[in-house]
Structure formats: C-alpha cells, structure tokens
XYZ file of C-alpha atoms in Angstrom:
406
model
C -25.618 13.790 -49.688
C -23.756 10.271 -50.151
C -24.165 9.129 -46.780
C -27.817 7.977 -47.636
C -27.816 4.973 -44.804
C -28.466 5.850 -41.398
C -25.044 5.402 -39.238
C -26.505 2.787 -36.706
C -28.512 0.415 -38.792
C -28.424 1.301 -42.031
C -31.600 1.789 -42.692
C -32.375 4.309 -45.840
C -32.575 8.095 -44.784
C -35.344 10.264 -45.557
C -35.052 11.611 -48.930
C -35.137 15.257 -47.612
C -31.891 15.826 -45.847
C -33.699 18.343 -43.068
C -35.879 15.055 -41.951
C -33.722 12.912 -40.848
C -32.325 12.985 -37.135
C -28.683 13.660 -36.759
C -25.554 14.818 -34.456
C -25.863 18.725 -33.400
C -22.280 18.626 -33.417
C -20.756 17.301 -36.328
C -24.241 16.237 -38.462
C -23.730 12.809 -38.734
C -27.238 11.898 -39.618
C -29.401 8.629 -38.357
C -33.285 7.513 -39.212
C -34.173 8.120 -35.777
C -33.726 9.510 -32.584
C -33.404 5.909 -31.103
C -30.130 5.268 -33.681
C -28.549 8.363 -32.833
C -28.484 7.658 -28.853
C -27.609 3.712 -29.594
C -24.782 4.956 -31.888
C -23.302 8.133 -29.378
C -23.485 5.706 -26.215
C -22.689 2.230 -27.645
C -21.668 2.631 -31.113
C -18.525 4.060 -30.490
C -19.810 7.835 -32.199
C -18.938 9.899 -29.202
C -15.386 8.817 -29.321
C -15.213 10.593 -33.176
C -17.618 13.046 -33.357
C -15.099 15.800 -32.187
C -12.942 14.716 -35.020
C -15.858 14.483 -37.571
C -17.019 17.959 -36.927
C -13.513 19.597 -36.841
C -13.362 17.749 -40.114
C -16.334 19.600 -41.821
C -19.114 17.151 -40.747
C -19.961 14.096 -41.531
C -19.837 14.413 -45.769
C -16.636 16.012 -45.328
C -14.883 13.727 -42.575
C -16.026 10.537 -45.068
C -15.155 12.556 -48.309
C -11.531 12.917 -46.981
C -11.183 9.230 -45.232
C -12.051 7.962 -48.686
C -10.043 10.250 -50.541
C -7.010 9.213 -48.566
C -7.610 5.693 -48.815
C -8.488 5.385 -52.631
C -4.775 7.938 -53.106
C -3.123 4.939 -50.972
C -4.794 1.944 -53.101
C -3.602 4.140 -56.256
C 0.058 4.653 -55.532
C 0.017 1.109 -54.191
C -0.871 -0.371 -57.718
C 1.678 1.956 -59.536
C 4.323 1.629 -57.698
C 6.257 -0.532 -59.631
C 5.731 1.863 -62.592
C 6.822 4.929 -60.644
C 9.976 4.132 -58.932
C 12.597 6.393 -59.434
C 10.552 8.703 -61.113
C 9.304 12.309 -60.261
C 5.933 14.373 -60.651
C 5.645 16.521 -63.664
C 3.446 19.139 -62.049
C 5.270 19.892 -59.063
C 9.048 18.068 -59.789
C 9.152 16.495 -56.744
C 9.478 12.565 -56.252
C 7.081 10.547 -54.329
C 8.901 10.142 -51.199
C 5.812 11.193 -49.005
C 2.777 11.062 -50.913
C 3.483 8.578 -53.754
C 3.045 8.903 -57.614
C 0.639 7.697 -60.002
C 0.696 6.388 -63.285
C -2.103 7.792 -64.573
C -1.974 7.964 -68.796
C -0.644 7.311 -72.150
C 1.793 10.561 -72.009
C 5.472 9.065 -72.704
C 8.879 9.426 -70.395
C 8.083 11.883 -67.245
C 4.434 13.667 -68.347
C 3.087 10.612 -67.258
C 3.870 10.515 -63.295
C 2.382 12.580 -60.999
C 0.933 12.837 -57.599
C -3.132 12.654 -57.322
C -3.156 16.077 -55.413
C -1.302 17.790 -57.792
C -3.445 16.803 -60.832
C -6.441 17.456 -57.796
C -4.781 20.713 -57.195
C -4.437 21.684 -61.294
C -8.203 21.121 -62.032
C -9.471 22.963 -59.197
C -7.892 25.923 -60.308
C -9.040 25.319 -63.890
C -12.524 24.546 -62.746
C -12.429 27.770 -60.015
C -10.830 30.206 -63.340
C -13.824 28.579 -65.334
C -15.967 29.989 -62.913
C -14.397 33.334 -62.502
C -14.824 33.615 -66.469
C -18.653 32.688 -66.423
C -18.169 29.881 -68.792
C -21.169 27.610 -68.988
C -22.703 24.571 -71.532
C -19.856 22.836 -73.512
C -17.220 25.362 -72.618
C -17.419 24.609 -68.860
C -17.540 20.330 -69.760
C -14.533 21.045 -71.412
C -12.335 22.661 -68.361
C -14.210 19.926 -65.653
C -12.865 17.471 -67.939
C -9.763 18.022 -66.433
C -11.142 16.221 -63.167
C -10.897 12.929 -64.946
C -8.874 13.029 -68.627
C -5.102 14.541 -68.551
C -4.706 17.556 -70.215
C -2.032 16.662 -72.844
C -2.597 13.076 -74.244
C -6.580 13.407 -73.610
C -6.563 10.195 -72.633
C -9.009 9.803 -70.004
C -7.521 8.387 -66.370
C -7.630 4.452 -66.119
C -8.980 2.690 -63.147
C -7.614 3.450 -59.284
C -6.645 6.438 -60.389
C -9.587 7.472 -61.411
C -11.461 6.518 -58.744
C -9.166 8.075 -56.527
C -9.367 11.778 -58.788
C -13.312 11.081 -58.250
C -12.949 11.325 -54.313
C -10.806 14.390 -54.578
C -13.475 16.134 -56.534
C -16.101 15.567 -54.734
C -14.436 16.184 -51.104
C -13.660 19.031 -52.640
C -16.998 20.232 -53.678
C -19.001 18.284 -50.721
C -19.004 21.420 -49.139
C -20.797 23.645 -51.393
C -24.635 23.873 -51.772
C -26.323 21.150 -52.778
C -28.101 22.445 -55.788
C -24.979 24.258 -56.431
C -24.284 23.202 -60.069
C -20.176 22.283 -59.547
C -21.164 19.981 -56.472
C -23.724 18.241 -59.087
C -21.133 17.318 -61.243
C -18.765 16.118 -59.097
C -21.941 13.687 -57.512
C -22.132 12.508 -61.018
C -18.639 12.193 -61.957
C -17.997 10.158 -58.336
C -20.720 7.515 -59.166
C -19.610 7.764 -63.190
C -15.827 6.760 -61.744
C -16.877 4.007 -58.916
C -19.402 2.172 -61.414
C -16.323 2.407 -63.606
C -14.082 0.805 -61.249
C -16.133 -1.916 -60.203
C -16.931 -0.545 -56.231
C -21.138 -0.690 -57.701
C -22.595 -0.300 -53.821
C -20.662 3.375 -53.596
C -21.363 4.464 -57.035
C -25.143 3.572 -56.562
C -25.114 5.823 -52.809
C -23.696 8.329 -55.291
C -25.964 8.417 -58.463
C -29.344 7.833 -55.720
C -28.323 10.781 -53.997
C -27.796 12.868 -57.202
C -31.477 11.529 -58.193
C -33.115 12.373 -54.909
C -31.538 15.545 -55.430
C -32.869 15.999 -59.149
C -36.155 14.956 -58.258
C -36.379 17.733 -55.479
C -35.460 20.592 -57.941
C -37.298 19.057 -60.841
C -34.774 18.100 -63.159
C -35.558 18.599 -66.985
C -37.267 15.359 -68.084
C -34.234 14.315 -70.528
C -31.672 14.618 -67.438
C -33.904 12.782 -65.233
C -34.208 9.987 -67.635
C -30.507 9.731 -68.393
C -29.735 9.684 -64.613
C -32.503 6.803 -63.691
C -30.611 4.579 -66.526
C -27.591 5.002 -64.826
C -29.149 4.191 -61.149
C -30.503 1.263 -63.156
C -27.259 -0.094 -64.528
C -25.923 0.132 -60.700
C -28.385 -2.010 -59.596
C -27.893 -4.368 -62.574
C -24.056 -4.764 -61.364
C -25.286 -5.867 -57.686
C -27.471 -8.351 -59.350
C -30.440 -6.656 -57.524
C -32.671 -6.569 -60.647
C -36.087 -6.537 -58.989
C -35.401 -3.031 -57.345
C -33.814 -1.517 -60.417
C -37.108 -3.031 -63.038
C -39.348 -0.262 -62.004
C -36.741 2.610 -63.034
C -36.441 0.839 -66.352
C -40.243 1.016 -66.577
C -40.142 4.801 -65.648
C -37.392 5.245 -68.274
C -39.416 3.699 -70.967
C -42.585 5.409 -70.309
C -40.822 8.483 -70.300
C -39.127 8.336 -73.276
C -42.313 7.614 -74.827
C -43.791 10.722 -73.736
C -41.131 12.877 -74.042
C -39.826 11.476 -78.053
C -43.121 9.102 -79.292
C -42.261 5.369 -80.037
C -40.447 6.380 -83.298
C -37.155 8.121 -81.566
C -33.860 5.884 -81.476
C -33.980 7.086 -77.525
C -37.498 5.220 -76.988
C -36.124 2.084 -78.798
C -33.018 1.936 -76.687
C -35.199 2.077 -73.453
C -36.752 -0.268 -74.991
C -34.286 -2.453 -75.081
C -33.305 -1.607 -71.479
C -36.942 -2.394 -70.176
C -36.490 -6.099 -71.902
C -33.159 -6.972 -70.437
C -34.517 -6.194 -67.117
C -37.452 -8.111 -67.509
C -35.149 -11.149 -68.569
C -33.564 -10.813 -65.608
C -36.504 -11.206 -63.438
C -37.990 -13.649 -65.497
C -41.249 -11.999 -66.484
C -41.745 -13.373 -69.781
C -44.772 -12.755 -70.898
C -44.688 -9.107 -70.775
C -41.127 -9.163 -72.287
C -42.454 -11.343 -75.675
C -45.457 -8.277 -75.614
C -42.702 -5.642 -75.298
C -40.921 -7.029 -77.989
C -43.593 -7.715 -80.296
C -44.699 -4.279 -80.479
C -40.704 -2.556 -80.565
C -39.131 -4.572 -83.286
C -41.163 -3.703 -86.020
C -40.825 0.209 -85.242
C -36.953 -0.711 -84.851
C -36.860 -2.079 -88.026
C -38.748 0.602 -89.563
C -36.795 3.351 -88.084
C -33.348 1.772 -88.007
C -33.346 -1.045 -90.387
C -33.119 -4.377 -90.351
C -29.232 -4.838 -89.986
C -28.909 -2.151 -87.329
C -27.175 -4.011 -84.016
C -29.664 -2.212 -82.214
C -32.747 -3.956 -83.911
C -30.739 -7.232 -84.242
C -30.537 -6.986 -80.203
C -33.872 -6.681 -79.698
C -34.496 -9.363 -81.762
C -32.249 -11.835 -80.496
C -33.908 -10.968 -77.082
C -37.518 -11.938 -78.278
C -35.816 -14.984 -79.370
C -34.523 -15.889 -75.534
C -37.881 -14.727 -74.707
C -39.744 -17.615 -76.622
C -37.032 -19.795 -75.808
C -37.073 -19.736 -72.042
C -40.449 -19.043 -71.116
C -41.762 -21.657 -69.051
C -45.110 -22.649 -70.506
C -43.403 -22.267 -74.339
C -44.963 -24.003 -76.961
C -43.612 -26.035 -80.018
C -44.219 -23.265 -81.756
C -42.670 -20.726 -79.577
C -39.694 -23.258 -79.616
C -39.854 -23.226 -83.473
C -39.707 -19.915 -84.124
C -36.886 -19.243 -81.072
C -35.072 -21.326 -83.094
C -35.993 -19.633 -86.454
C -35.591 -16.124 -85.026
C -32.061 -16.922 -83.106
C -30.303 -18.844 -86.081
C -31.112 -16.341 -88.400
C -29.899 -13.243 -85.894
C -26.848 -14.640 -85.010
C -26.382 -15.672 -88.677
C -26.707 -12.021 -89.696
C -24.300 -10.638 -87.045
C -21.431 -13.063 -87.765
C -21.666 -11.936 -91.661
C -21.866 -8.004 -91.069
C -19.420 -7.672 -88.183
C -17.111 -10.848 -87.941
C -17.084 -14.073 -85.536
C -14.701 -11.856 -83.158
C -16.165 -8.808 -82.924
C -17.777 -7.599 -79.973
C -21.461 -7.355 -81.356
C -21.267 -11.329 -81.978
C -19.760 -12.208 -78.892
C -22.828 -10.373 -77.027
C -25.064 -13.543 -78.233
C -23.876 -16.682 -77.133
C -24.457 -19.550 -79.533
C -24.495 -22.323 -76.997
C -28.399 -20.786 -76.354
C -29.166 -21.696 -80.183
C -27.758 -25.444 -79.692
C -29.998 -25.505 -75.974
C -33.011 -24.345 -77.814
C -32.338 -26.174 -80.942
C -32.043 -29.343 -78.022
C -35.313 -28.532 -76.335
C -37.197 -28.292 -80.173
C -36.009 -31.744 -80.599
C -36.838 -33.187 -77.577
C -40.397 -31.965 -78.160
C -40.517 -33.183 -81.564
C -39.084 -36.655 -80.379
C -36.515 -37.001 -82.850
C -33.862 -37.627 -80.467
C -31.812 -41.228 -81.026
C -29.841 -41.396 -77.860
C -28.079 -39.289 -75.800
C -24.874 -38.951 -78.090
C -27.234 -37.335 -80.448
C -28.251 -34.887 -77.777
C -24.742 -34.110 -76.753
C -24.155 -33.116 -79.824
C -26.676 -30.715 -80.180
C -26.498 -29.099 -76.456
C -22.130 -29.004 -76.092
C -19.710 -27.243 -78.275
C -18.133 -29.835 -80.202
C -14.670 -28.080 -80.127
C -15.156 -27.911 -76.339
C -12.157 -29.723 -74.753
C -14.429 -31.347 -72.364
C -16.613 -32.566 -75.072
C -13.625 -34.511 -76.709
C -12.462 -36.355 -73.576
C -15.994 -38.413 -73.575
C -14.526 -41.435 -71.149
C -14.146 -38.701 -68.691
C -17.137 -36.797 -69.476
C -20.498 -36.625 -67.223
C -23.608 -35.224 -68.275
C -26.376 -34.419 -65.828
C -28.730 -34.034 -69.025
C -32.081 -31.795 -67.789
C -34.591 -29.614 -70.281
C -34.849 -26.236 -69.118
C-alpha cells in the first residue's frame, strides 16, 4: 500500500493494512472510525466512493488518476519533439493519446505512446512469468518497464515517471507479498526520487519497507531499502526523521560484514553526513575518528571514498561549536591537504572536486586567524573568506560585508 496517510487528516496509517479503519465499499482506508464518518459526510467521500470502488478500490482508483495525469505531464513536455510524428509500436500518430519522446533511438524508434511501451513490457514481464524465469534473467525482461529495448538507454525524466505509474497500477492489484507487485513498489519510488516528486517516492519506498519488515526481508535487502528511505528524507530536508535509519544501516552493516567491508565504510559515510546535517558534532568527529583509519587501510589513502570521509572530519572540526585552536588547526591541515589531493588525482572540473567546496577552506582558514589574532584589517579578512575571482569581490565600492565568525 502507497496510500499510507489516512484520507481525512493525514495522519500515518497503521503499519498493518488489516488495522486501520476504512470504506466497506471501495476500501479507502482512514486512522479511525471518527475520519472515516468526517470524510463520507463532510469530506466530500460519499460523492466518489461509487467511482473508487468500480475503479478497483482505493490503490487502484489513485494508481490510475496518477497514471493519467503523469501520461498528460509527459506528452505535454514532448510535444514539440513529437509533432508530426507516429508511434513505432503501434504506427499510429498521437492524435488521441499523445506521443513521447522517450530515448536516444534515431528517426521514428524513438516516438511512442506510454501505453504502448506499458502494453509491450507487460507482456514481456507476464511471458517471463509463464517461462519461470527468476534472479538476473527475470531483472533483465522487467527492465523493460523503465530502459527501451533497442538503444538500452534507460527512459529520461516525465517519462519515466509516467512508465513508473503504469507499472505499478498495473500490478497494485496483485498480492502484496507477491514478488512482481514488489518490484514495481520499488521501481515507482526508484522513478519519483528520480524525478524530483521526493514526498511520493518516500509513500512508495515506506510502504515497500513496512512491507519488508512484515515478511522479514533478508538483512542485505533490508539495509539497501532503509538507505534509500533515508536519501528520501534527505531530499525533503527532514534529516532528523531519516538519522535513525542511517544509524540502523550502520549498525547493520557492521553485523552483517564487520568494520573491514567497503559496505560498512560507505554506511559509514552515510551515518556522518546525516549527523552533519543535524548538527551533532561530537559524535560525528568520534565516528570519524574510528572509520578513517580502517578506510585507509582497506581502501587506501587516495580512494574518493576515504578522501570523503576525511574531508567530512575536517567540516566536523571546523564547525563544531565549542572547537578549539587546535581543532581549527588541524581542520585546516586536514581540508587543505584533501582538497589538494583530489584536484591532483581527478582534475579541478571533475565531479569528485566539485563535491568539496573550497570557499569552507578560506572560512576555516578565516576563523584560525581570527583566533590567532593575526588579522590587519578587514581587507585582509576579505581576502581570506571571498573568492578573489568572485565578480562581487572585484566591484569593492559596491561591495557590503556583514562580516560574522561562525
């Protein structure tokens, strides 16, 4: 179940979908008995519910509103691309439903109408079936849900989303440990986090984890799905609720791999960019202190992954309020000498080196400074704190500077 918000309020529904209070008629489900006769007299639900349960219920009524709507954003944004151009499933234009441009395939293999590429992996998947394929053989025919089938390109943005919405209103209806309706929970909240609509692809990947942790997932699955719950709440900016899932995911790859596996270090990692977030330093600098020397043991010193880590510890030092000149000193120390190392191995441009910004050197090499009181005027400190190729730095009669330590 997606629908994991009670209809009236909003309020979270019971993780077990039998105890929460809903419609006899068409399911819709609410977190009490109160909601449900609020919402049937005054909410407006008794004017729908016949439609909703003609629809299939309440998953299958939204599944298909969605569906329709995310197909309408999608032909919307490639219709300039599409005119005068036909689908090369079906070789009809898009007079009535639309087309999509949907991959890298040149001249007419790359227009097509959602439900026809819909329509082409559902067979595929239902023939998968009908052959017992399972594993890496099975991945490889669902595949078809999401990459086209000639360039392997994978779909790009609103269509994507939209292909996510047909598979799952196509699967809503099966069991729910059934294991196609699984994937098409995962590959929904996979394609919304994707596209940027976070709040609907965290509804998706919580109610694939409630699910998991009601059949008892294997412990690997269970990890890799809590990271991905934990990256949706680190879109909405809601890092308090998604620290203790990064905590879970730590402490479980420690038990499940020992401190020495490249999994355990990653989490690591994970753990301490949530606990920048929410500004708990302290335990972030103890974190750190006991990962990067197992990092550089196990991966070396000039893996990205260790140099990560140890630019972190470095921000750590840095920003923690009751820092000392020490801690300042070797921020400084540890930051110069990290980003120094990333420029040489991978290039000023490269994505690795834009991922640590060197404005935070210049702030902490400001704030050592200050504390060492070597500061002679606030030119001098200018310099230090603003990028001195920064347009706004070179028009100084226009320039104002609100200048403020941490």
């Amino acid at each position: 179940m997606i629908l994991t918000l009670c209809t009236a309020c909003a309020a979270p529904l019971p993780d077990e979908p039998d105890d929460a209070v809903q419609c006899a008629e068409c399911a819709t489900r609410y977190c009490s008995e109160r909601c449900e006769r609020y919402d049937r007299r005054r909410g407006g639900h008794g004017k729908i519910c016949g439609a909703i349960a003609s629809g299939g219920g309440a998953e299958q009524y939204n599944a298909d509103k969605r569906y329709a709507e995310a197909v309408a954003e999608a032909v919307e944004e490639c219709e300039e691309d599409t005119e005068g151009q036909m689908c090369y499933i079906c070789l009809e234009d898009g007079s009535e439903e639309g087309l999509v441009r949907m991959c890298a395939c040149r001249g007419g293999a790359g227009f097509a109408h959602v439900s026809c590429l819909a329509r082409q992996a559902k067979i595929l998947v239902a023939e998968a079936e009908e052959r017992d394929l399972v594993g890496e053989a099975f991945d490889d025919i669902f595949e078809r849900w999401h990459t086209c089938r000639l360039c392997e390109q994978r779909y790009h943005g609103v269509v994507l989303c939209a292909l996510g919405w047909a598979c799952w209103k196509t699967y809503v209806g099966r069991p729910e440990t059934d294991q196609i309706r699984v994937s098409a929970t995962r590959l929904l909240g996979n394609v919304l986090f994707d596209a940027g609509d976070h709040e609907d692809a965290l509804l998706a990947r919580k109610a694939e984890l409630s699910l998991m942790k009601r059949v008892g997932a294997p412990g690997d699955s269970m990890l890799a799905l809590q990271t991905r719950v934990g990256y949706s709440y680190n879109a909405l900016g809601r890092h308090e609720e998604g620290l203790p899932l990064q905590r879970d995911v730590y402490s479980g790859r420690l038990k499940l791999h020992g401190e020495n596996h490249q999994e355990t270090i990653w989490s690591a990692g994970y753990l301490a960019n949530g606990l920048y977030r929410t500004r708990r330093f302290d335990e972030g600098k103890a974190l750190l202190r006991k990962v990067i020397p197992v990092a550089r043991r196990v991966l070396g010193k000039g893996n990205i992954d260790t140099i990560r880590l140890r630019w972190s510890y470095g921000l750590f030092l840095f920003r923690s309020p009751d820092a000392t000149l020490d801690d300042i000193r070797e921020a400084v120390a540890t930051m110069e000498e990290t980003y120094g190392t990333v420029r040489r191995v991978f290039g000023a441009e490269h994505s690795y080196t834009r991922e640590m910004d060197p404005k935070d050197i210049r702030f902490a090499r400001a704030e050592l400074r200050a504390r060492e009181g070597k500061w002679r005027g606030i030119t001098e400190a200018l310099g230090y704190v603003m990028d001195p190729e920064d347009p706004i730095m070179m028009k100084r009669t226009s320039f104002k500077f609100n200048f403020k330590l941490l």
